[in-house]
Coordinates of N, CA, C and O in Angstrom, one line a residue:
X1 N 9.9 -17.3 -15.6 CA 8.8 -17.8 -14.7 C 8.9 -17.3 -13.3 O 9.8 -17.6 -12.6
X2 N 8.0 -16.4 -12.8 CA 8.1 -15.9 -11.5 C 7.9 -17.2 -10.3 O 7.0 -18.0 -10.5
X3 N 8.6 -17.0 -9.3 CA 8.6 -17.9 -8.2 C 8.5 -17.0 -7.0 O 9.3 -16.1 -6.8
X4 N 7.5 -17.4 -6.2 CA 7.4 -16.7 -4.8 C 7.7 -17.7 -3.8 O 7.1 -18.9 -3.8
X5 N 8.6 -17.3 -2.9 CA 9.0 -18.2 -1.8 C 8.8 -17.6 -0.5 O 9.3 -16.5 -0.2
X6 N 7.9 -18.0 0.4 CA 7.6 -17.4 1.6 C 7.8 -18.4 2.7 O 7.4 -19.6 2.7
X7 N 8.4 -18.0 3.9 CA 8.5 -18.8 5.0 C 7.9 -18.1 6.3 O 8.1 -17.0 6.5
X8 N 6.9 -18.8 6.9 CA 6.1 -18.3 8.1 C 6.3 -19.2 9.2 O 6.0 -20.4 9.2
X9 N 6.7 -18.6 10.4 CA 6.9 -19.4 11.5 C 5.4 -19.1 12.4 O 5.1 -18.0 12.7
X10 N 4.9 -20.2 12.8 CA 3.6 -20.1 13.5 C 3.6 -20.9 14.8 O 4.1 -22.1 14.7
X11 N 3.4 -20.2 15.9 CA 3.6 -20.9 17.2 C 2.3 -21.6 17.4 O 1.6 -21.2 18.3
X12 N 2.1 -22.8 16.8 CA 1.0 -23.8 17.0 C 1.2 -25.0 16.5 O 2.2 -25.1 15.7
X13 N 0.5 -26.0 16.9 CA 0.9 -27.5 16.5 C 0.8 -27.6 14.9 O -0.1 -27.0 14.2
X14 N 1.6 -28.5 14.5 CA 1.7 -28.7 13.0 C 0.4 -29.2 12.3 O -0.1 -28.6 11.4
X15 N -0.5 -30.1 13.0 CA -1.6 -30.5 12.5 C -2.6 -29.3 12.3 O -3.4 -29.3 11.4
X16 N -2.7 -28.4 13.3 CA -3.6 -27.3 13.3 C -3.2 -26.5 12.0 O -4.3 -25.9 11.4
X17 N -2.0 -26.1 11.9 CA -1.5 -25.3 10.8 C -1.9 -25.8 9.5 O -2.4 -25.2 8.6
X18 N -1.6 -27.2 9.3 CA -1.9 -27.9 8.1 C -3.4 -27.8 7.7 O -3.7 -27.5 6.5
X19 N -4.2 -28.1 8.8 CA -5.6 -28.1 8.4 C -6.1 -26.6 8.1 O -6.9 -26.4 7.3
X20 N -5.7 -25.7 9.0 CA -6.1 -24.4 8.6 C -5.7 -23.9 7.2 O -6.5 -23.2 6.5
X21 N -4.6 -24.4 6.6 CA -4.1 -24.1 5.4 C -4.9 -24.6 4.3 O -4.9 -24.2 3.2
X22 N -5.6 -25.7 4.5 CA -6.4 -26.3 3.5 C -8.0 -26.1 3.8 O -8.8 -26.5 3.1
X23 N -8.2 -25.1 4.7 CA -9.6 -24.9 5.0 C -10.1 -23.8 3.9 O -9.7 -22.7 3.8
X24 N -11.3 -24.2 3.4 CA -11.9 -23.3 2.4 C -12.5 -22.1 3.1 O -12.3 -21.0 2.7
X25 N -13.0 -22.3 4.3 CA -13.6 -21.3 5.1 C -12.5 -20.2 5.5 O -12.7 -19.0 5.5
X26 N -11.4 -20.8 6.0 CA -10.4 -19.7 6.4 C -9.8 -19.1 5.1 O -9.5 -17.8 5.3
X27 N -9.7 -19.7 4.1 CA -9.2 -19.0 2.9 C -10.1 -17.8 2.4 O -9.7 -16.8 2.2
X28 N -11.4 -18.2 2.5 CA -12.5 -17.0 2.3 C -12.2 -16.0 3.1 O -12.4 -14.8 2.7
X29 N -12.0 -16.2 4.5 CA -11.9 -15.1 5.4 C -10.8 -14.2 5.1 O -10.6 -13.0 5.3
X30 N -9.6 -15.0 4.8 CA -8.3 -14.3 4.4 C -8.5 -13.4 3.2 O -7.7 -12.5 3.0
X31 N -9.4 -13.7 2.4 CA -9.6 -13.0 1.1 C -10.8 -12.2 1.1 O -11.4 -11.7 -0.1
X32 N -11.4 -11.8 2.2 CA -12.6 -11.0 2.3 C -12.6 -9.7 1.5 O -13.5 -9.2 0.9
X33 N -11.2 -9.1 1.5 CA -11.0 -7.8 0.8 C -11.2 -7.9 -0.7 O -11.5 -6.8 -1.4
X34 N -11.1 -9.2 -1.2 CA -11.5 -9.3 -2.7 C -12.8 -9.9 -3.0 O -13.0 -10.2 -4.1
X35 N -13.5 -10.2 -1.8 CA -14.8 -10.7 -2.0 C -14.7 -12.1 -2.6 O -15.6 -12.5 -3.3
X36 N -13.7 -12.8 -2.2 CA -13.4 -14.1 -2.9 C -14.4 -15.1 -2.4 O -14.7 -15.2 -1.1
X37 N -15.0 -15.9 -3.3 CA -16.1 -16.8 -3.0 C -16.0 -18.1 -3.6 O -15.6 -18.2 -4.8
X38 N -16.0 -19.4 -2.9 CA -15.8 -20.6 -3.6 C -17.3 -20.8 -4.3 O -18.3 -20.9 -3.6
X39 N -17.2 -21.1 -5.6 CA -18.4 -21.2 -6.3 C -18.9 -22.5 -6.9 O -19.8 -22.9 -7.4
X40 N -17.7 -23.4 -6.8 CA -17.9 -24.7 -7.5 C -16.8 -25.8 -6.9 O -15.9 -25.2 -6.5
X41 N -17.2 -27.0 -6.8 CA -16.2 -27.9 -6.3 C -16.4 -28.0 -4.7 O -17.4 -27.8 -4.3
X42 N -15.3 -28.1 -4.1 CA -15.2 -28.1 -2.7 C -15.6 -26.6 -2.2 O -14.7 -25.7 -2.5
X43 N -16.6 -26.3 -1.5 CA -16.9 -25.0 -1.2 C -16.8 -24.7 0.4 O -17.0 -23.6 0.7
X44 N -16.8 -25.9 1.1 CA -16.6 -25.9 2.6 C -15.8 -26.8 3.1 O -15.4 -27.7 2.4
X45 N -15.3 -26.6 4.3 CA -14.5 -27.8 5.0 C -13.0 -27.7 4.4 O -12.5 -26.8 4.0
X46 N -12.5 -28.9 4.6 CA -11.0 -29.1 4.3 C -10.8 -29.8 3.0 O -11.4 -30.9 2.9
X47 N -10.2 -29.2 2.2 CA -9.9 -29.8 0.8 C -8.9 -30.9 0.9 O -8.0 -30.8 1.7
X48 N -9.1 -32.0 0.1 CA -8.1 -33.2 0.2 C -7.8 -33.4 -1.3 O -8.2 -32.8 -2.3
X49 N -6.8 -34.3 -1.5 CA -6.2 -34.7 -2.6 C -7.2 -35.2 -3.7 O -8.1 -35.9 -3.4
X50 N -7.2 -34.6 -4.9 CA -8.0 -34.9 -6.0 C -9.2 -34.0 -6.1 O -10.0 -34.1 -7.0
X51 N -9.4 -33.2 -5.1 CA -10.7 -32.3 -4.9 C -10.3 -30.9 -5.7 O -9.0 -30.6 -5.7
X52 N -11.3 -30.3 -6.3 CA -11.0 -29.0 -6.9 C -12.0 -28.0 -6.3 O -12.9 -28.3 -5.6
X53 N -11.7 -26.6 -6.4 CA -12.4 -25.5 -5.9 C -12.2 -24.5 -6.9 O -11.2 -24.2 -7.6
X54 N -13.5 -23.9 -7.4 CA -13.5 -22.7 -8.2 C -13.7 -21.4 -7.4 O -14.7 -21.4 -6.7
X55 N -12.8 -20.4 -7.4 CA -12.9 -19.2 -6.7 C -13.3 -18.2 -7.6 O -12.8 -18.1 -8.7
X56 N -14.1 -17.3 -7.2 CA -14.6 -16.1 -7.9 C -14.1 -14.9 -7.2 O -14.5 -14.9 -5.9
X57 N -13.6 -13.9 -7.7 CA -13.1 -12.8 -6.9 C -12.7 -11.6 -7.9 O -12.6 -11.8 -9.1
X58 N -12.8 -10.5 -7.4 CA -12.4 -9.3 -8.0 C -10.9 -8.9 -7.8 O -10.5 -8.6 -6.7
X59 N -10.2 -9.0 -8.8 CA -8.8 -8.6 -8.8 C -8.5 -7.8 -10.0 O -8.9 -8.1 -11.1
X60 N -7.6 -6.8 -9.8 CA -7.3 -5.9 -10.7 C -8.5 -5.3 -11.5 O -8.5 -5.0 -12.7
X61 N -9.5 -5.0 -10.8 CA -10.7 -4.3 -11.3 C -11.7 -5.2 -12.1 O -12.6 -4.6 -12.7
X62 N -11.5 -6.4 -12.0 CA -12.3 -7.4 -13.0 C -12.7 -8.6 -12.1 O -11.9 -9.2 -11.3
X63 N -13.9 -9.1 -12.2 CA -14.3 -10.4 -11.7 C -13.7 -11.5 -12.4 O -13.9 -11.6 -13.6
X64 N -12.9 -12.3 -11.6 CA -12.3 -13.5 -12.2 C -12.5 -14.8 -11.7 O -13.0 -14.8 -10.5
X65 N -12.3 -15.8 -12.3 CA -12.6 -17.1 -11.8 C -11.2 -18.0 -11.8 O -10.5 -17.8 -12.8
X66 N -10.9 -18.6 -10.9 CA -9.7 -19.6 -10.8 C -10.1 -21.0 -10.2 O -10.6 -20.9 -9.2
X67 N -9.8 -22.0 -11.0 CA -10.1 -23.3 -10.5 C -8.8 -24.0 -10.3 O -7.8 -24.1 -11.3
X68 N -8.7 -24.6 -9.0 CA -7.4 -25.2 -8.8 C -7.8 -26.7 -8.2 O -8.9 -26.8 -7.6
X69 N -6.8 -27.5 -8.3 CA -7.0 -28.9 -7.9 C -5.9 -29.3 -7.0 O -4.7 -29.1 -7.3
X70 N -6.2 -30.0 -5.9 CA -5.1 -30.6 -5.0 C -4.6 -31.8 -5.7 O -5.1 -32.9 -6.0
X71 N -3.3 -31.6 -6.2 CA -2.7 -32.8 -7.0 C -1.8 -33.5 -6.2 O -1.4 -34.8 -6.7
X72 N -1.5 -33.2 -5.0 CA -0.6 -34.0 -4.2 C -0.9 -33.6 -2.7 O -1.1 -32.4 -2.4
X73 N -0.7 -34.6 -1.8 CA -1.0 -34.3 -0.4 C -0.3 -35.4 0.4 O -0.5 -36.7 0.2
X74 N 0.5 -35.0 1.3 CA 1.2 -35.9 2.2 C 0.8 -35.3 3.6 O 1.4 -34.2 4.0
X75 N -0.2 -35.9 4.3 CA -0.6 -35.3 5.5 C 0.3 -34.6 6.4 O 1.2 -35.3 6.8
X76 N 0.1 -33.4 6.8 CA 0.9 -32.6 7.7 C 2.2 -32.4 7.4 O 2.9 -31.8 8.1
X77 N 2.5 -32.5 6.1 CA 3.8 -32.2 5.5 C 3.8 -31.4 4.3 O 4.7 -30.5 4.2
X78 N 2.9 -31.7 3.4 CA 2.9 -31.1 2.1 C 1.6 -31.2 1.4 O 1.0 -32.3 1.4
X79 N 1.1 -30.2 0.7 CA 0.1 -30.4 -0.3 C 0.4 -29.5 -1.5 O 1.1 -28.4 -1.3
X80 N -0.1 -29.6 -2.7 CA 0.1 -28.9 -3.8 C -1.2 -28.5 -4.6 O -2.0 -29.5 -4.8
X81 N -1.5 -27.3 -4.8 CA -2.7 -27.0 -5.7 C -2.1 -26.5 -6.9 O -1.3 -25.6 -7.1
X82 N -2.8 -26.8 -8.2 CA -2.4 -26.5 -9.5 C -3.6 -25.9 -10.2 O -4.9 -26.5 -10.1
X83 N -3.5 -24.9 -11.0 CA -4.6 -24.3 -11.8 C -5.1 -25.4 -12.8 O -4.4 -25.9 -13.5
X84 N -6.2 -25.5 -12.9 CA -7.1 -26.1 -13.9 C -7.6 -25.3 -14.9 O -7.7 -25.5 -16.1
X85 N -8.1 -24.1 -14.5 CA -8.6 -23.0 -15.4 C -8.6 -21.7 -14.8 O -8.6 -21.4 -13.4
X86 N -8.1 -20.7 -15.5 CA -8.1 -19.4 -15.0 C -7.3 -18.3 -15.9 O -7.0 -18.8 -17.0
X87 N -6.9 -17.2 -15.5 CA -6.3 -16.3 -16.3 C -4.8 -16.5 -16.5 O -4.2 -15.9 -17.3
X88 N -4.1 -17.3 -15.7 CA -2.7 -17.7 -15.8 C -2.6 -18.7 -17.0 O -3.5 -19.3 -17.2
X89 N -1.3 -18.8 -17.5 CA -1.0 -19.8 -18.4 C -0.8 -21.1 -17.4 O -1.1 -22.2 -18.0
X90 N -0.2 -20.9 -16.4 CA -0.2 -22.0 -15.4 C -0.1 -21.3 -14.0 O 0.5 -20.3 -13.9
X91 N -0.4 -22.1 -12.9 CA -0.1 -21.7 -11.6 C 0.1 -23.0 -10.8 O -0.7 -23.9 -10.8
X92 N 1.2 -23.0 -10.1 CA 1.5 -24.1 -9.1 C 1.8 -23.7 -7.7 O 2.6 -22.8 -7.6
X93 N 1.2 -24.0 -6.6 CA 1.4 -23.6 -5.4 C 1.7 -24.8 -4.3 O 0.8 -25.6 -4.2
X94 N 2.9 -25.0 -4.1 CA 3.3 -26.0 -3.0 C 3.4 -25.3 -1.6 O 3.9 -24.2 -1.4
X95 N 2.7 -26.1 -0.7 CA 2.6 -25.8 0.8 C 3.5 -26.8 1.5 O 3.0 -28.0 1.4
X96 N 4.5 -26.4 2.2 CA 5.3 -27.3 3.0 C 5.1 -26.9 4.5 O 5.1 -25.8 4.9
X97 N 5.2 -28.0 5.4 CA 5.1 -27.8 6.9 C 6.2 -28.6 7.5 O 6.4 -29.9 7.1
X98 N 6.8 -28.0 8.5 CA 7.8 -28.7 9.2 C 7.6 -28.3 10.7 O 7.5 -27.1 11.1
X99 N 7.6 -29.3 11.6 CA 7.4 -29.1 13.0 C 8.7 -28.6 13.5 O 9.7 -29.2 13.2
X100 N 8.7 -27.5 14.4 CA 9.8 -27.1 15.2 C 9.6 -27.1 16.6 O 8.3 -27.3 17.0
X101 N 10.5 -26.8 17.5 CA 10.4 -26.9 18.9 C 9.2 -26.1 19.4 O 8.4 -26.4 20.3
X102 N 9.0 -24.8 18.9 CA 8.0 -24.0 19.4 C 6.8 -23.9 18.5 O 6.1 -22.8 18.5
X103 N 6.7 -24.7 17.4 CA 5.5 -24.6 16.5 C 5.7 -25.2 15.3 O 6.2 -26.3 15.2
X104 N 5.5 -24.5 14.3 CA 5.5 -25.0 12.8 C 6.1 -23.9 11.8 O 5.7 -22.7 12.1
X105 N 6.8 -24.4 10.9 CA 7.4 -23.6 9.9 C 6.5 -23.8 8.7 O 6.3 -25.1 8.2
X106 N 6.0 -23.0 8.0 CA 5.2 -23.0 6.9 C 5.9 -22.5 5.7 O 6.2 -21.3 5.8
X107 N 6.1 -23.2 4.6 CA 6.8 -22.7 3.4 C 5.9 -22.7 2.2 O 5.3 -23.8 2.0
X108 N 5.8 -21.6 1.5 CA 5.1 -21.5 0.4 C 6.0 -21.3 -0.8 O 6.7 -20.6 -0.7
X109 N 5.8 -22.1 -1.8 CA 6.4 -22.0 -3.1 C 5.5 -21.8 -4.2 O 4.6 -22.9 -4.4
X110 N 5.2 -20.7 -4.9 CA 4.3 -20.6 -5.9 C 5.1 -20.1 -7.2 O 5.8 -19.1 -7.2
X111 N 4.6 -20.8 -8.3 CA 5.2 -20.4 -9.6 C 3.9 -20.2 -10.5 O 2.9 -20.8 -10.2
X112 N 4.0 -19.2 -11.3 CA 2.9 -18.9 -12.1 C 3.5 -18.3 -13.5 O 4.6 -17.8 -13.7
X113 N 2.6 -18.3 -14.5 CA 2.9 -17.7 -15.8 C 1.7 -17.0 -16.3 O 0.7 -17.3 -16.0
X114 N 2.0 -16.0 -17.2 CA 0.9 -15.3 -17.7 C 1.0 -15.3 -19.4 O 2.0 -15.5 -19.9
X115 N -0.2 -14.9 -19.9 CA -0.2 -15.1 -21.3 C 0.4 -13.7 -21.9 O 0.9 -12.8 -21.1
X116 N 0.3 -13.4 -23.1 CA 0.5 -12.1 -23.7 C 2.0 -11.9 -24.0 O 2.4 -10.7 -24.1
X117 N 2.9 -13.0 -24.1 CA 4.2 -12.7 -24.5 C 5.0 -11.9 -23.5 O 4.9 -11.8 -22.5
X118 N 5.7 -11.0 -24.2 CA 6.5 -10.0 -23.5 C 5.8 -9.1 -22.6 O 6.4 -8.7 -21.5
X119 N 4.6 -8.6 -23.0 CA 3.8 -7.8 -22.2 C 3.4 -8.5 -20.9 O 3.5 -7.9 -20.0
X120 N 3.0 -9.8 -21.0 CA 2.8 -10.6 -19.9 C 3.9 -10.6 -18.8 O 3.7 -10.5 -17.7
X121 N 5.1 -10.9 -19.5 CA 6.3 -10.9 -18.5 C 6.6 -9.6 -17.9 O 7.0 -9.6 -16.8
X122 N 6.3 -8.5 -18.6 CA 6.7 -7.2 -18.0 C 5.6 -7.0 -16.9 O 6.0 -6.4 -15.8
X123 N 4.3 -7.5 -17.1 CA 3.3 -7.3 -16.0 C 3.7 -8.1 -14.8 O 3.6 -7.8 -13.7
X124 N 4.2 -9.4 -15.1 CA 4.6 -10.3 -14.0 C 5.8 -9.5 -13.2 O 5.7 -9.5 -12.0
X125 N 6.8 -9.1 -13.8 CA 7.9 -8.5 -13.2 C 7.6 -7.3 -12.4 O 8.1 -7.2 -11.3
X126 N 6.8 -6.4 -13.1 CA 6.6 -5.1 -12.4 C 5.3 -4.9 -11.6 O 5.3 -3.9 -10.8
X127 N 4.5 -5.9 -11.7 CA 3.2 -5.9 -10.9 C 2.8 -7.1 -10.2 O 2.6 -7.1 -9.0
X128 N 2.6 -8.1 -11.0 CA 2.0 -9.4 -10.4 C 2.8 -10.1 -9.3 O 2.2 -10.6 -8.4
X129 N 4.2 -10.1 -9.5 CA 4.9 -10.8 -8.4 C 4.6 -10.2 -6.9 O 4.3 -10.8 -6.1
X130 N 4.5 -8.8 -7.0 CA 4.3 -8.0 -5.8 C 2.8 -8.3 -5.3 O 2.5 -8.4 -4.1
X131 N 1.9 -8.3 -6.2 CA 0.5 -8.3 -6.0 C 0.2 -9.7 -5.4 O -0.4 -9.9 -4.2
X132 N 0.9 -10.9 -6.1 CA 0.6 -12.2 -5.5 C 1.2 -12.5 -4.2 O 0.8 -13.3 -3.3
X133 N 2.4 -11.8 -4.0 CA 3.0 -12.1 -2.7 C 2.3 -11.3 -1.5 O 2.3 -11.9 -0.4
X134 N 1.9 -10.2 -1.9 CA 0.8 -9.4 -0.8 C -0.3 -10.4 -0.5 O -0.7 -10.5 0.7
X135 N -1.0 -11.1 -1.5 CA -2.0 -11.9 -1.2 C -1.5 -13.1 -0.3 O -2.4 -13.4 0.6
X136 N -0.6 -13.7 -0.7 CA -0.1 -14.8 0.1 C 0.3 -14.4 1.5 O 0.1 -15.2 2.3
X137 N 0.9 -13.3 1.6 CA 1.3 -12.9 3.1 C 0.1 -12.5 3.8 O 0.1 -13.0 5.0
X138 N -0.8 -11.9 3.3 CA -2.1 -11.7 4.1 C -2.8 -13.0 4.4 O -3.3 -13.2 5.5
X139 N -2.9 -13.9 3.5 CA -3.3 -15.3 3.7 C -2.7 -16.0 5.0 O -3.2 -16.4 5.9
X140 N -1.3 -15.9 4.9 CA -0.4 -16.5 5.9 C -0.6 -15.9 7.2 O -0.6 -16.5 8.2
X141 N -0.8 -14.5 7.2 CA -1.0 -13.8 8.5 C -2.3 -14.2 9.2 O -2.5 -14.2 10.4
X142 N -3.4 -14.4 8.3 CA -4.6 -14.9 8.8 C -4.4 -16.3 9.3 O -5.1 -16.6 10.5
X143 N -3.8 -17.3 8.6 CA -3.4 -18.6 9.2 C -2.8 -18.4 10.6 O -3.2 -19.1 11.4
X144 N -1.8 -17.7 10.6 CA -1.1 -17.5 11.9 C -1.9 -16.9 13.0 O -1.8 -17.6 14.1
X145 N -2.7 -15.9 12.6 CA -3.7 -15.4 13.6 C -4.7 -16.3 14.2 O -4.8 -16.5 15.4
X146 N -5.2 -17.2 13.4 CA -6.1 -18.2 13.9 C -5.5 -19.3 14.6 O -5.9 -19.8 15.6
X147 N -4.4 -19.7 14.1 CA -3.6 -20.9 14.6 C -3.0 -20.5 16.2 O -3.1 -21.4 16.9
X148 N -2.6 -19.4 16.3 CA -2.0 -18.9 17.5 C -3.0 -18.5 18.7 O -2.5 -18.2 19.7
X149 N -4.2 -18.4 18.3 CA -5.3 -18.0 19.3 C -6.3 -19.0 19.2 O -6.4 -20.1 18.5
X150 N -7.4 -18.8 20.0 CA -8.6 -19.9 20.1 C -9.5 -19.8 18.7 O -10.4 -20.4 18.8
X151 N -9.2 -18.7 17.9 CA -10.0 -18.5 16.7 C -10.0 -19.8 15.9 O -11.0 -19.9 15.2
X152 N -9.1 -20.6 15.9 CA -9.0 -21.8 15.1 C -10.1 -22.7 15.3 O -10.6 -23.4 14.6
X153 N -10.7 -22.7 16.7 CA -11.8 -23.6 16.9 C -12.9 -23.3 16.2 O -13.8 -24.2 15.9
X154 N -13.2 -22.0 15.7 CA -14.4 -21.7 14.9 C -14.3 -22.3 13.5 O -15.4 -22.7 13.0
X155 N -13.1 -22.5 13.1 CA -12.8 -23.2 11.8 C -12.9 -24.7 11.8 O -13.4 -25.4 11.0
X156 N -12.2 -25.3 12.8 CA -11.8 -26.7 12.9 C -12.8 -27.4 13.7 O -12.7 -28.8 13.6
X157 N -13.3 -26.9 14.8 CA -14.2 -27.7 15.6 C -15.6 -28.0 15.0 O -16.0 -27.4 14.2

């Protein structure tokens, strides 16, 4: 089972980083290159515990849909989204936040699995881990860019 672990230091207040991380609007901006769109469930604003969103995007040359639900949330410290429907056998993404002297540490822990037995495991190992890591890094860079500049006001004000 692949696990992706990323740590991002963001020089911005904890509450701002937490809210940007659960913003549907900012997620959409971070995934413009895949033309990702929220098509069902929470499609704007800040997602909260118990809410779901269905995303549609082109990945690996195919239009795909992924529905995730926020299954846990401890304000300004942690939230977890888990796949309800999609191409994976499972997907769980924990987001952790810790205040530090000059900003916030954001930690992502993502686990996922693929169907198709050993072929799926080979795809995970040789392609999907890198692909998913690149998507998460791009998303985190966007959160950092918005949080550390006045751009966050367009999303949260």
